[in-house]
Coordinates of C-alpha atoms in Angstrom, one line a residue:
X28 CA -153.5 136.5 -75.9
X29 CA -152.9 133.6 -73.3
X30 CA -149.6 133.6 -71.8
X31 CA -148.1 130.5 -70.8
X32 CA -145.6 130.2 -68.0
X33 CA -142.8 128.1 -66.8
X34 CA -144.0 127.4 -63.1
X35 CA -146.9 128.3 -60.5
X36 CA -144.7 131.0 -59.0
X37 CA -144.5 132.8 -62.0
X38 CA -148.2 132.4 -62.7
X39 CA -149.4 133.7 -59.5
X40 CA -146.5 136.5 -58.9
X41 CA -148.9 139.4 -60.0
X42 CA -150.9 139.0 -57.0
X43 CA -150.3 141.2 -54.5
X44 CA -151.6 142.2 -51.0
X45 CA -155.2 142.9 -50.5
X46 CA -156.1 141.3 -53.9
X47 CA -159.2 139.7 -54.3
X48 CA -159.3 136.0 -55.5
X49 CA -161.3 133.9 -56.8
X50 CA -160.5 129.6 -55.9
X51 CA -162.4 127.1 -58.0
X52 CA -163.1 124.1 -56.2
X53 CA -165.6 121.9 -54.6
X54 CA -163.9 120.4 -51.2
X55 CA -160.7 118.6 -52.9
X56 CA -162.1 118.5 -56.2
X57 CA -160.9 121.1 -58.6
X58 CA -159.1 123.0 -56.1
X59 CA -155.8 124.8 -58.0
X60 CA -153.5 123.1 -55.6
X61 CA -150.3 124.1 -56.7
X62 CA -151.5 127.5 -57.5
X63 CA -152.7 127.9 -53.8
X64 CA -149.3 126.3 -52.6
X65 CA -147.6 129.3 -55.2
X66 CA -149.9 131.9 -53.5
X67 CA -148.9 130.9 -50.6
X68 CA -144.9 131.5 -51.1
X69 CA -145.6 134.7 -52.6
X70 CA -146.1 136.2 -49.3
X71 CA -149.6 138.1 -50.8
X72 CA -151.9 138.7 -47.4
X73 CA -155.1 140.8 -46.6
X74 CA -156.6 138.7 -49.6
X75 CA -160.7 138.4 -50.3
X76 CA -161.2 134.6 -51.2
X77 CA -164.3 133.7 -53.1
X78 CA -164.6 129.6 -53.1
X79 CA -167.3 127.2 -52.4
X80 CA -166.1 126.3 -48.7
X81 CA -163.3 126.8 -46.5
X82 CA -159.8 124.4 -47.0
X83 CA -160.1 120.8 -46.8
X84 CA -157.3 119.7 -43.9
X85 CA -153.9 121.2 -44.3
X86 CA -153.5 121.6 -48.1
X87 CA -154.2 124.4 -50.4
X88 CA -156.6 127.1 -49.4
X89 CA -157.0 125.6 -46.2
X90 CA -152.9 126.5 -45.7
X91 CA -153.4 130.0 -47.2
X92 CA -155.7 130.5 -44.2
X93 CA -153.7 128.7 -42.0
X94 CA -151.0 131.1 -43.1
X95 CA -153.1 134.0 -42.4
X96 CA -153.1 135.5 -45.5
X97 CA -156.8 135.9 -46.0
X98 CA -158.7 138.7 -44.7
X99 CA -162.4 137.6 -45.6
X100 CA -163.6 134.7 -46.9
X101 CA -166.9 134.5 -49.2
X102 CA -168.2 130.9 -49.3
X103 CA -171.0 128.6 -49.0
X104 CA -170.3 126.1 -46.2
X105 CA -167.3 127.0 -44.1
X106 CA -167.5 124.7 -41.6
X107 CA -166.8 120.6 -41.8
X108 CA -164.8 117.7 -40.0
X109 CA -161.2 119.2 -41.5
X110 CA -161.7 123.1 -41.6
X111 CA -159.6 123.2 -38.7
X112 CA -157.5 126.2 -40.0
X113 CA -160.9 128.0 -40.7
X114 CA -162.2 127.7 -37.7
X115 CA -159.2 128.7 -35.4
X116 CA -158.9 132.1 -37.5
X117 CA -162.6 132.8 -36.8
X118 CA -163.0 131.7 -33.4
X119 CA -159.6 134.3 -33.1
X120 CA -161.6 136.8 -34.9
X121 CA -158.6 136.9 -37.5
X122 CA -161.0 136.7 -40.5
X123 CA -164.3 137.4 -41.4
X124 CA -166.6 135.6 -43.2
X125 CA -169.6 136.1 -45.5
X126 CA -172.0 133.3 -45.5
X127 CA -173.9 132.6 -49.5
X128 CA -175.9 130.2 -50.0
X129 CA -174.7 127.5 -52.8
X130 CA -177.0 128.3 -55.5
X131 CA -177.1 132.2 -55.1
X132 CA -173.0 132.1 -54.9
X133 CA -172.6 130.5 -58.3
X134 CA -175.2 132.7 -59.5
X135 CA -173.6 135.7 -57.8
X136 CA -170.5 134.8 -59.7
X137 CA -172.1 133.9 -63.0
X138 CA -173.5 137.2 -63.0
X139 CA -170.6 139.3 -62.6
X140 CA -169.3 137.3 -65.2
X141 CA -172.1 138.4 -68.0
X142 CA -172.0 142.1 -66.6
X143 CA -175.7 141.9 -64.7
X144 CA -176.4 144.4 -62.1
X145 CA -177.6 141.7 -59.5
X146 CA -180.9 139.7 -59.3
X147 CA -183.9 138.3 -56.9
X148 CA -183.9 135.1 -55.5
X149 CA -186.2 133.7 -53.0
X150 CA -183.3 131.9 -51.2
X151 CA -182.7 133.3 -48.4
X152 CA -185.3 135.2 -47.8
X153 CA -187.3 135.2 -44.2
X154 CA -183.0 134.3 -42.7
X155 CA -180.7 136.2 -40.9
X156 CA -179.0 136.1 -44.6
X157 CA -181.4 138.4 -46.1
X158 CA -181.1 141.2 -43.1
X159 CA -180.0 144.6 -44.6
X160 CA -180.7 143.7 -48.1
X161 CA -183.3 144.7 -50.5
X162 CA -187.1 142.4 -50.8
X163 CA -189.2 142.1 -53.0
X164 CA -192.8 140.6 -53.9
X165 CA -193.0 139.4 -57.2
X166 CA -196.2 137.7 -58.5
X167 CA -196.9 136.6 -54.3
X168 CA -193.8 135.0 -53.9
X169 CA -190.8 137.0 -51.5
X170 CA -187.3 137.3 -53.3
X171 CA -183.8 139.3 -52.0
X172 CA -181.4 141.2 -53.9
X173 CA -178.3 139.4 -54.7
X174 CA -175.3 141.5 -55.9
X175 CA -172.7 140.2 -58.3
X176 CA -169.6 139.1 -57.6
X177 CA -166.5 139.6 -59.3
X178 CA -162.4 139.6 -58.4
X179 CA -159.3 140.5 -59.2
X180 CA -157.9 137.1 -59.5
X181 CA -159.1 133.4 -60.9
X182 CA -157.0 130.1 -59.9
X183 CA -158.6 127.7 -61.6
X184 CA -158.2 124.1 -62.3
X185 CA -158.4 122.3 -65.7
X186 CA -157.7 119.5 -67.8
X187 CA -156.9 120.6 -70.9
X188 CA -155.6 124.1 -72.6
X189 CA -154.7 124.5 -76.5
X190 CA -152.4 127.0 -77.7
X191 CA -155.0 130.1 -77.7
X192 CA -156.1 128.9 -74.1
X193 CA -159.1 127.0 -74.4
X194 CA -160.4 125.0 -71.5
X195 CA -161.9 121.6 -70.9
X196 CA -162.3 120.1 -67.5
X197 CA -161.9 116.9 -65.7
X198 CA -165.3 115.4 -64.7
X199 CA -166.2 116.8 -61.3
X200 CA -163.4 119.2 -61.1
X201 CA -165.5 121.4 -63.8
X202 CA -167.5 123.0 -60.7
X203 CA -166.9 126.8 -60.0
X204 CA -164.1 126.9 -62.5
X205 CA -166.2 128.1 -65.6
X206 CA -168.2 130.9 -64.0
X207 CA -164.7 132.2 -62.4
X208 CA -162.9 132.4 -65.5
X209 CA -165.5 135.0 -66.7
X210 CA -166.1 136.8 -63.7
X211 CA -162.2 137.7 -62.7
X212 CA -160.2 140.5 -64.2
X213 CA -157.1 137.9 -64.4
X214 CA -157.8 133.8 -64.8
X215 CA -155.0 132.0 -63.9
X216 CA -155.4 128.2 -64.4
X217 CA -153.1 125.3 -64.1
X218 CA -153.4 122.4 -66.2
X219 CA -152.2 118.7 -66.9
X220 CA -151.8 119.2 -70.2
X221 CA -151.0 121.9 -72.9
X222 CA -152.0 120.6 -76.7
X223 CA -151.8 122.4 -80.0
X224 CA -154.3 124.8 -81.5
X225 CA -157.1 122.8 -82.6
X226 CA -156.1 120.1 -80.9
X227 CA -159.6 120.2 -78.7
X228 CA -162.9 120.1 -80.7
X229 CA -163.9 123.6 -80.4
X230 CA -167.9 121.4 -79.6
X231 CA -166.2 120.1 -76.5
X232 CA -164.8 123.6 -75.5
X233 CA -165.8 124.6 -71.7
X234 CA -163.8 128.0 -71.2
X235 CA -163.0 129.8 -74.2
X236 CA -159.5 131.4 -74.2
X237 CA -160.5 134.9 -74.0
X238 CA -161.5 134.1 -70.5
X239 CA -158.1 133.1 -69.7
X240 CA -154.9 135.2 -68.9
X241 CA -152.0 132.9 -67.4
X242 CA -151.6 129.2 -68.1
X243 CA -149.3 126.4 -66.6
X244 CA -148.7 122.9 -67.5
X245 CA -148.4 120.8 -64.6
X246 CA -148.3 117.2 -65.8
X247 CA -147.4 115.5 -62.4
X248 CA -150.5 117.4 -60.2
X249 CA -152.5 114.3 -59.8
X250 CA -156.3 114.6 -60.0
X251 CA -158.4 114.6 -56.9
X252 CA -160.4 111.2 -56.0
X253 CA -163.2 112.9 -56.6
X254 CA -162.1 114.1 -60.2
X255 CA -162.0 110.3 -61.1
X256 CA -165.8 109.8 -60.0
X257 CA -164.2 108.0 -56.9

């Protein structure tokens, strides 16, 4: 069963040191804010983060770097105009990084979700990103082995939650948020508002509540520009 919780703090105090976490988001949109700014209070460090980029300027996963909480970082594009945080702590050799390439890290994730032992992909392949990893030739084309990728923890973002936890999202803000849910062994999510069983159309349903652990209600989180089509 869901649990819903008072605050972020409570929702993120099982996290501890050297847990691995999962942060839905692309740039600003979708990124658990307030969950991040919880995480960050809780004093966790040595974390794994698994999230499309880097931090976005001083706010949310770019301040739990900042912080120095994380220990590695798995993402797609760590590097842009406001990864400053980022790219101190690597240029200080204070956290490592593991390069994926978009596609094959949502894929990655989606497939520790559904329990798959990995798959080929031809992205990749021929790059410094495919060196130490299995090839293959398959029908004249050249794929790598991607392994899946799961985590201890989700913070995700949504719009909605009813009473047994079901999740609909906000427009852009969907992103990485679905795929976490089913590939952590705890999703925590924070929404703008909580509505009574049944009171989403189980059609319009995005996460189903079994995917989710730990929800807040956090009606004055304002929604990204992005989130708003902006």
């Amino acid at each position: 069963m869901t649990q819903f919780v008072a605050d972020p703090d409570e929702a993120v105090a099982g996290i501890g040191d050297g847990a691995s976490v999962m942060i839905g988001g692309f740039g600003t949109a979708g990124q658990p804010v307030e969950l991040i700014e919880a995480l960050v209070r809780s004093g966790a460090r040595d974390l794994t983060v698994v999230n499309n980029n880097a931090g976005n300027g001083d706010v949310g996963l770019a301040a739990l770097i900042g912080a120095g909480r994380v220990r590695k970082i798995i993402c797609s594009f760590p590097r842009q105009s406001d990864s400053h945080h980022f790219d101190a702590k690597y240029r200080a050799g204070e956290i490592e990084l593991e390069l994926v390439p978009q596609g094959n890290l949502a894929e990655r994730i989606r497939a520790g979700g559904a329990g798959l032992g990995g798959f080929f992909t031809p992205t990749g392949y021929g790059t410094l990103l495919s060196e130490g990893r299995e090839t293959r030739e398959i029908d004249g084309r050249h794929y790598v082995f991607e392994l899946p990728l799961t985590a201890d923890f989700a913070l995700v973002k949504a719009h909605r939650a009813d009473g047994m936890g079901n999740l609909t999202y906000r427009k852009t803000a969907r992103n990485f948020g679905p795929v976490m849910a089913t590939a952590a062994r705890q999703t925590i999510v924070q929404v703008a508002q909580v509505v009574p069983t049944g009171g989403i159309d189980p059609e319009v349903v995005v996460t189903p509540g079994i995917f989710v652990d730990t929800v807040v209600e956090l009606p004055s989180a304002k929604p990204a520009p992005e989130e708003d089509g902006q």
